[in-house]
Amino acid sequence: MVGRKHPVAHLASPDDMEHEFYEALQHGDLERLMAVWADDEEIACVHPGGPRLIGPRAIRASFEQLFANGAVPAQPVQVRRLVAGSTAVHSVVERLRVMTEEGPQTAWVQSTNVYLKTGLGWRLVVHHASPGSAAEPSEPAERSAVLH
Amino acid sequence: MVGRKHPVAHLASPDDMEHEFYEALQHGDLERLMAVWADDEEIACVHPGGPRLIGPRAIRASFEQLFANGAVPAQPVQVRRLVAGSTAVHSVVERLRVMTEEGPQTAWVQSTNVYLKTGLGWRLVVHHASPGSAAEPSEPAERSAVLH
């Protein structure tokens, strides 16, 4: 159904796309999530502790499987940005509230998200996520930088 | 000493820089390794299972500590490349021969390496490494792609 598609504005920024990505994760919305990715056979995704996935088909299947167990309550915090022309590299600490036998706990994930400005606007080409430390990472406030 | 510096050719390709990176790891050569990185406060590095490190100082200190235990015998295999203008994103499976109580074993690491073409040539801006599976990953032969 055309009306169910999630068109993303041409002029959306990398931050807008990242917002879309985490909203889609939090809502378990596969179509919205896949709309954030570039249409390219070499896009790459690593889930925490998982194998490397290359290409839209493998990546879509992995998120479909993930969402079968429910949405992913990942909140991006401590975003660091490196922007150079048509490339934006975000280093994101993700906070997840997870339910365990001892009650709700906080888990941390380190993610690298790479966005490229394509003919269709900014799109995600890499999401590499790996388990972070159990303790809350302490860092100065988030900053941005432009590479010369 | 100027003669001890590792100047990297202006026109070196991302593949050349990646070769430098892994050669430096395999030789435990800190200066050669740091010469591969962009001179930018927002460069980012995640070692397998480690915290996120931002900036040349933190990254240098981490490799200095790593090399204090010896060189890192990481061989890049199964490199997948996504190249778009001044950006090259490499998804690399690394093979490491490690000595254990049961004798030499092979370990696998998944890495995302992002290179940008700077005023000084191609430089590394992100190295995100996370533990891979114990079994050898099976994949088709390596390929390259250009994003339109």
mmCIF file with all atom_site columns, C-alpha atoms in Angstrom, chain A residues 106-110 130-138, chain B residues 49-51:
data_model
loop_
_atom_site.group_PDB
_atom_site.id
_atom_site.type_symbol
_atom_site.label_atom_id
_atom_site.label_alt_id
_atom_site.label_comp_id
_atom_site.label_asym_id
_atom_site.label_entity_id
_atom_site.label_seq_id
_atom_site.pdbx_PDB_ins_code
_atom_site.Cartn_x
_atom_site.Cartn_y
_atom_site.Cartn_z
_atom_site.occupancy
_atom_site.B_iso_or_equiv
_atom_site.pdbx_formal_charge
_atom_site.auth_seq_id
_atom_site.auth_comp_id
_atom_site.auth_asym_id
_atom_site.auth_atom_id
_atom_site.pdbx_PDB_model_num
ATOM 1  C CA . THR A 1 106 ? 19.871 -0.876 31.948 1.00 0.00 ? 106 THR A CA 1
ATOM 2  C CA . ALA A 1 107 ? 22.079 -2.247 29.180 1.00 0.00 ? 107 ALA A CA 1
ATOM 3  C CA . TRP A 1 108 ? 24.503 -0.256 27.025 1.00 0.00 ? 108 TRP A CA 1
ATOM 4  C CA . VAL A 1 109 ? 25.403 -0.724 23.379 1.00 0.00 ? 109 VAL A CA 1
ATOM 5  C CA . GLN A 1 110 ? 28.104 1.066  21.347 1.00 0.00 ? 110 GLN A CA 1
ATOM 6  C CA . SER A 1 130 ? 28.448 -4.105 19.937 1.00 0.00 ? 130 SER A CA 1
ATOM 7  C CA . PRO A 1 131 ? 27.828 -4.729 23.630 1.00 0.00 ? 131 PRO A CA 1
ATOM 8  C CA . GLY A 1 132 ? 28.944 -1.857 25.851 1.00 0.00 ? 132 GLY A CA 1
ATOM 9  C CA . SER A 1 133 ? 29.968 -1.878 29.477 1.00 0.00 ? 133 SER A CA 1
ATOM 10 C CA . ALA A 1 134 ? 27.481 -2.680 32.235 1.00 0.00 ? 134 ALA A CA 1
ATOM 11 C CA . ALA A 1 135 ? 28.158 0.613  33.980 1.00 0.00 ? 135 ALA A CA 1
ATOM 12 C CA . GLU A 1 136 ? 26.974 3.910  32.600 1.00 0.00 ? 136 GLU A CA 1
ATOM 13 C CA . PRO A 1 137 ? 29.704 5.400  30.434 1.00 0.00 ? 137 PRO A CA 1
ATOM 14 C CA . SER A 1 138 ? 30.832 8.780  31.708 1.00 0.00 ? 138 SER A CA 1
ATOM 15 C CA . GLY B 1 49  ? 34.438 -5.561 24.132 1.00 0.00 ? 49  GLY B CA 1
ATOM 16 C CA . GLY B 1 50  ? 35.979 -2.207 25.070 1.00 0.00 ? 50  GLY B CA 1
ATOM 17 C CA . PRO B 1 51  ? 34.573 1.261  25.646 1.00 0.00 ? 51  PRO B CA 1
#
